[in-house]
mmCIF file of C-alpha atoms in Angstrom:
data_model
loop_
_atom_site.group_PDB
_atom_site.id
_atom_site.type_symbol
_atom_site.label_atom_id
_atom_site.label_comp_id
_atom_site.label_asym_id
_atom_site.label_seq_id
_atom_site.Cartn_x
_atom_site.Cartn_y
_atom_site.Cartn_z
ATOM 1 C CA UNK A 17 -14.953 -0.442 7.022
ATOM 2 C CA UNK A 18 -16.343 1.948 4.292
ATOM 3 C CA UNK A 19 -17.155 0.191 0.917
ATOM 4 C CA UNK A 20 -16.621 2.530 -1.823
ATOM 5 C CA UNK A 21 -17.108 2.155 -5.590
ATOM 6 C CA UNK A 22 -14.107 0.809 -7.591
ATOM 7 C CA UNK A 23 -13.344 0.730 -11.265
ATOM 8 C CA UNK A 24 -12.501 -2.807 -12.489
ATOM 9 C CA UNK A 25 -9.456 -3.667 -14.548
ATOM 10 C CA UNK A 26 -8.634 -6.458 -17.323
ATOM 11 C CA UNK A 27 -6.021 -8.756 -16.551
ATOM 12 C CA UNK A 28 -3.463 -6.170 -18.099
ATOM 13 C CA UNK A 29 -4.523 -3.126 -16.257
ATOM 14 C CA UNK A 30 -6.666 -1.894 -18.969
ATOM 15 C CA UNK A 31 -10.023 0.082 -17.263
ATOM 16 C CA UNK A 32 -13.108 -1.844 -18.550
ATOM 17 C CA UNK A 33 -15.314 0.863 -18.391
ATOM 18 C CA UNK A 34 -17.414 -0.751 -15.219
ATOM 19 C CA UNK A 35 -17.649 0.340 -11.305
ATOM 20 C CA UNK A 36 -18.811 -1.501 -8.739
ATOM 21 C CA UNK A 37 -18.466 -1.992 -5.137
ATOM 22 C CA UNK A 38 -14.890 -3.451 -3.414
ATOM 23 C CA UNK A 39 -16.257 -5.708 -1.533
ATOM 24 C CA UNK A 40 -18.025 -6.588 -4.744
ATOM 25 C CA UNK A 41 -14.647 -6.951 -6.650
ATOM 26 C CA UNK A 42 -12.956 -8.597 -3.625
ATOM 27 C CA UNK A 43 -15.847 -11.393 -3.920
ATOM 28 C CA UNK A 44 -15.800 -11.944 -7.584
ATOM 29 C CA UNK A 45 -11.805 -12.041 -8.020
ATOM 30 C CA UNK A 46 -12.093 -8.591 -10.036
ATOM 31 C CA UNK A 47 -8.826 -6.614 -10.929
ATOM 32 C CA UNK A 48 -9.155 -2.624 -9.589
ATOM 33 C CA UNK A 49 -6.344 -0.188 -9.036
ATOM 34 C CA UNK A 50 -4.655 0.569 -5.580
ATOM 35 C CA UNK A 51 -2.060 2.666 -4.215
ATOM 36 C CA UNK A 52 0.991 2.062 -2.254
ATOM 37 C CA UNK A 53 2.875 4.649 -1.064
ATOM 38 C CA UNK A 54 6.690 3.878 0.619
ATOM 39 C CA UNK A 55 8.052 6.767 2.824
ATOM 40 C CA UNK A 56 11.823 7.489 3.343
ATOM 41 C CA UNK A 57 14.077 9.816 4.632
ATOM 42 C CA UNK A 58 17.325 10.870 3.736
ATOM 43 C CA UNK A 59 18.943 9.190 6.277
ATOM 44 C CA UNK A 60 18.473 5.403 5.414
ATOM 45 C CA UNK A 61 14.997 4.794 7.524
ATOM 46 C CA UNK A 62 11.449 3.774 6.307
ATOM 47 C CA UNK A 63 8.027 4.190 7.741
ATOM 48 C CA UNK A 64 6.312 1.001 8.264
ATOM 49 C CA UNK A 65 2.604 0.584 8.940
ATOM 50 C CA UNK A 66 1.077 -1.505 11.656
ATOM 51 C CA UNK A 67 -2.427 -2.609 9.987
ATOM 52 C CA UNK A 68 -5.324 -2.063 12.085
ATOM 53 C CA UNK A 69 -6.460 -4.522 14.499
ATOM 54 C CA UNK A 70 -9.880 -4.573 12.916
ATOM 55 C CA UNK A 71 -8.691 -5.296 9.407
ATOM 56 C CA UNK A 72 -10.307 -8.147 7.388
ATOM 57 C CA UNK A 73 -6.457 -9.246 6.144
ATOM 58 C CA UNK A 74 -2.882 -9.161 8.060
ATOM 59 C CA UNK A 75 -4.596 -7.402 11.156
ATOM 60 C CA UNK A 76 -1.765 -6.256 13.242
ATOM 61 C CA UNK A 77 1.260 -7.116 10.815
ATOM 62 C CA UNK A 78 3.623 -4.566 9.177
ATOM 63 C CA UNK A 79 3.631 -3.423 6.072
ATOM 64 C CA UNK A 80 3.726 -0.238 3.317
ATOM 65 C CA UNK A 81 3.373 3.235 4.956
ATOM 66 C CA UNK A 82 0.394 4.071 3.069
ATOM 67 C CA UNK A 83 -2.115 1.876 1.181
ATOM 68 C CA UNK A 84 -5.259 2.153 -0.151
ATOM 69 C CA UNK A 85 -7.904 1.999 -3.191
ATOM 70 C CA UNK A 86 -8.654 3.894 -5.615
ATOM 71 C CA UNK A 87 -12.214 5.095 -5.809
ATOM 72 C CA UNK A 88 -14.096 4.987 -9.294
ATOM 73 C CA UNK A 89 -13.272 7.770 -11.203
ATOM 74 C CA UNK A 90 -10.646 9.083 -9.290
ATOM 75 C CA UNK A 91 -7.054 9.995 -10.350
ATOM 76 C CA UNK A 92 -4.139 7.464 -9.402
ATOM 77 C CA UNK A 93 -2.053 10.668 -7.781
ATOM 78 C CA UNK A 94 -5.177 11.991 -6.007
ATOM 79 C CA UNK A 95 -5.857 8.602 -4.276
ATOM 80 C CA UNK A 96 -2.200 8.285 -3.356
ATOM 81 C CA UNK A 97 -2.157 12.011 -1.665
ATOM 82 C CA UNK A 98 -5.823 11.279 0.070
ATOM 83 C CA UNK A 99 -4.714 7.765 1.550
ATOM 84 C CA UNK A 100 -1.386 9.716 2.864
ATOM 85 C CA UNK A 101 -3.541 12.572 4.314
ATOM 86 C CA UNK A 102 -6.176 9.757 5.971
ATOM 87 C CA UNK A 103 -3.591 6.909 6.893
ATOM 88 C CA UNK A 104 -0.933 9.068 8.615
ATOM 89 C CA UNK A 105 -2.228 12.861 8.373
ATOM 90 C CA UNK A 106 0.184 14.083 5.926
ATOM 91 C CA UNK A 107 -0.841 16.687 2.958
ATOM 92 C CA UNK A 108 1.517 15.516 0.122
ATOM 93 C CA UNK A 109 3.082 17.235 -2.811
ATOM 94 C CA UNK A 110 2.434 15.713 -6.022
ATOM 95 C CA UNK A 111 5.660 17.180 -7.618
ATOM 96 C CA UNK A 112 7.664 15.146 -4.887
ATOM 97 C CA UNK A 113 6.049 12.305 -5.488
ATOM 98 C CA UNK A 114 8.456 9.124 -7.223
ATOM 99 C CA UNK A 115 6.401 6.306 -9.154
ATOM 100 C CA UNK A 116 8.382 3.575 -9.412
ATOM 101 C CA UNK A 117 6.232 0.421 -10.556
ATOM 102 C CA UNK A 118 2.294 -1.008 -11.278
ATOM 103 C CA UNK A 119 2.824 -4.414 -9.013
ATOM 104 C CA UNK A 120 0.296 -7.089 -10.289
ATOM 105 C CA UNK A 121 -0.943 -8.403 -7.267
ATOM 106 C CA UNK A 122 -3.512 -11.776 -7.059
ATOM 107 C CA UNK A 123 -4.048 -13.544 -3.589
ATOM 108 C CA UNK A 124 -7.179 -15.150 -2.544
ATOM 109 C CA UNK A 125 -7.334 -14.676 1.147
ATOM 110 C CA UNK A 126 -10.911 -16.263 1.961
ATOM 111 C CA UNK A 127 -13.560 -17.776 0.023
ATOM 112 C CA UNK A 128 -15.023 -14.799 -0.280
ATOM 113 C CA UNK A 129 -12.145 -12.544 -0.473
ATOM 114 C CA UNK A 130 -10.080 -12.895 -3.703
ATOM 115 C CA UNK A 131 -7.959 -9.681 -3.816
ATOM 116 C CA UNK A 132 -6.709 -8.977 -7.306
ATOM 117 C CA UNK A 133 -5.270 -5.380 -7.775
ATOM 118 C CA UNK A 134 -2.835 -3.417 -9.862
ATOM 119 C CA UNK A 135 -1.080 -1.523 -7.162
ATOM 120 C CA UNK A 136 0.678 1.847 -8.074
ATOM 121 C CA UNK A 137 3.698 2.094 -5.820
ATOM 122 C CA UNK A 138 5.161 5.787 -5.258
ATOM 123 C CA UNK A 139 8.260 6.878 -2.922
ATOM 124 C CA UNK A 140 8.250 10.040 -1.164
ATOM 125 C CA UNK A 141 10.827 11.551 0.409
ATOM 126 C CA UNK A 142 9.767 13.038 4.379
ATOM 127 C CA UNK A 143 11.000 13.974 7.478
ATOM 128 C CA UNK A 144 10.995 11.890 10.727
ATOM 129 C CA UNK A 145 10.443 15.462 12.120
ATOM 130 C CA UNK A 146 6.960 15.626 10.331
ATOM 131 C CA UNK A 147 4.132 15.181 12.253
ATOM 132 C CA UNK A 148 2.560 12.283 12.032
ATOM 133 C CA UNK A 149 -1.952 11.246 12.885
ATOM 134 C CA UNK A 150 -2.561 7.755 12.144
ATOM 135 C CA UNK A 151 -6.495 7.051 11.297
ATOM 136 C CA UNK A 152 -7.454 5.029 14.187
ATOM 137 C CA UNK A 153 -10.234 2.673 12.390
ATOM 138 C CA UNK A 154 -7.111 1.524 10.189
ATOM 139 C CA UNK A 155 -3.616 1.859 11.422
ATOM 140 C CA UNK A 156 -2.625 0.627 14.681
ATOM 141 C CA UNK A 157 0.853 1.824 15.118
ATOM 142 C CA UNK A 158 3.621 4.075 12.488
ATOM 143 C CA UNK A 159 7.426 3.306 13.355
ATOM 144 C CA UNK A 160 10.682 4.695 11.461
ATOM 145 C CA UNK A 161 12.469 1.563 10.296
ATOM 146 C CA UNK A 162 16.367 1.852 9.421
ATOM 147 C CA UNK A 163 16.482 0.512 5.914
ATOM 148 C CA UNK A 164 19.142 -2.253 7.028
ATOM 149 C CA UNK A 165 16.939 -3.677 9.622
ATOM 150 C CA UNK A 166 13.643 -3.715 7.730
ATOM 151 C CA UNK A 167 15.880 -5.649 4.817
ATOM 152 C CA UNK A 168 16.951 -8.186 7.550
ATOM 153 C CA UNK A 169 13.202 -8.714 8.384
ATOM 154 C CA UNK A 170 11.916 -8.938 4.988
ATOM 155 C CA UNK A 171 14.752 -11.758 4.353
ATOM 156 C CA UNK A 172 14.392 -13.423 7.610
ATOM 157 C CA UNK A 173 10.561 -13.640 6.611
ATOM 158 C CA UNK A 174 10.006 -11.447 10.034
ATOM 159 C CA UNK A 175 6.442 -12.828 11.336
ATOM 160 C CA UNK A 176 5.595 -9.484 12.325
ATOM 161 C CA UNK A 177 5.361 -8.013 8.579
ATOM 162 C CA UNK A 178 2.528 -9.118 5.707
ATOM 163 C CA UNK A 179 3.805 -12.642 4.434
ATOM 164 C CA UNK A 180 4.220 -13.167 0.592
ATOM 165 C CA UNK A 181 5.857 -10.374 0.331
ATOM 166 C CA UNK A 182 9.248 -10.427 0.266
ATOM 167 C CA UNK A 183 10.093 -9.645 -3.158
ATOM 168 C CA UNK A 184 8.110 -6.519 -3.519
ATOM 169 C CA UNK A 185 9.985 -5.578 -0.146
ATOM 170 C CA UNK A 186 13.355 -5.623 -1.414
ATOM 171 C CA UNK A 187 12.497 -4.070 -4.457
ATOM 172 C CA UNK A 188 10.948 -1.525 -2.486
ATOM 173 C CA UNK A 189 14.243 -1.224 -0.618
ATOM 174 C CA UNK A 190 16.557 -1.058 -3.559
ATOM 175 C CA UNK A 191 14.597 1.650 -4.835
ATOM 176 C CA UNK A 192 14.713 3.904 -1.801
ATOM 177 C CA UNK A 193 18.711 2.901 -1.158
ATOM 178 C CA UNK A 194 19.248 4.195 -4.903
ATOM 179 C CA UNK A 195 17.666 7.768 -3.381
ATOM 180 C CA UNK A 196 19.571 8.182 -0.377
#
């Protein structure tokens, strides 16, 4: 797993002015931006994102079609359209991309893993026609999800998907149902 250079955040998102490495921020509990990106289609269906086997947290479990962090210096929109074309292959257009909320995010996973982010969560509408590469070294497995069914999993508490976070899931969902 690469370790990059992240900027670090205040407690209200503000940038501090300092970089330094994620697993750095990870260990010290230090707020740094990240990017979530949710893709639809236009008939009711999501694209869900089995996490890599290898990954440090939720190896295996479902979650947001795209994620990632945002390297120091780099723009929120440009993270968000390299983590698309890394994560699943896909060369995004910024025009078509929706923002829809900054989620405050603080879980300590490990001792020595204390994630605390401010993640940037975008919609984007796409095809279940479009070709689709997932990066080996960090997704296992992509699947179209009817919106229906991933709403009865994120209620049920579905084992299979990241726990905690049901809430951000069916806001997630209410967004894209709005769009369809």
């Amino acid at each position: 797993m690469l370790d990059e250079y992240v900027d670090i955040l205040d407690d209200s998102g503000t940038y501090t002015g300092r970089s330094i490495l994620k697993s750095e921020a990870h260990r010290l509990g230090l707020f740094h931006p990240s990017v979530h990106l949710w893709c639809y289609d236009k008939g009711g269906s999501v694209l869900l994102q089995q996490r890599g086997a290898q990954k440090e947290v939720h190896p295996l479990l479902w979650d947001v079609s795209v994620a990632g962090h945002v390297g120091a210096g780099e723009a929120i929109v440009t993270a968000t359209i390299r983590e698309a074309e890394e994560e699943i292959g896909v060369v995004l257009d910024p025009v078509k991309l929706q923002k829809i909320k900054v989620f405050k995010r603080e879980k300590r996973h490990t001792k020595a893993l204390f994630d605390r982010e401010f993640t940037h969560t975008f919609l984007y509408e796409l095809s279940q026609e479009t070709p689709l590469v997932k990066q080996e070294s960090e997704v296992n497995a992509l699947q179209w999800v009817a919106l229906d069914v991933f709403e009865k999993m994120a209620r049920s508490k579905d084992k299979g998907l990241v726990p905690g976070a049901t809430d951000r899931y069916l806001e997630i969902i209410e967004a894209i149902a709005s769009r369809i």
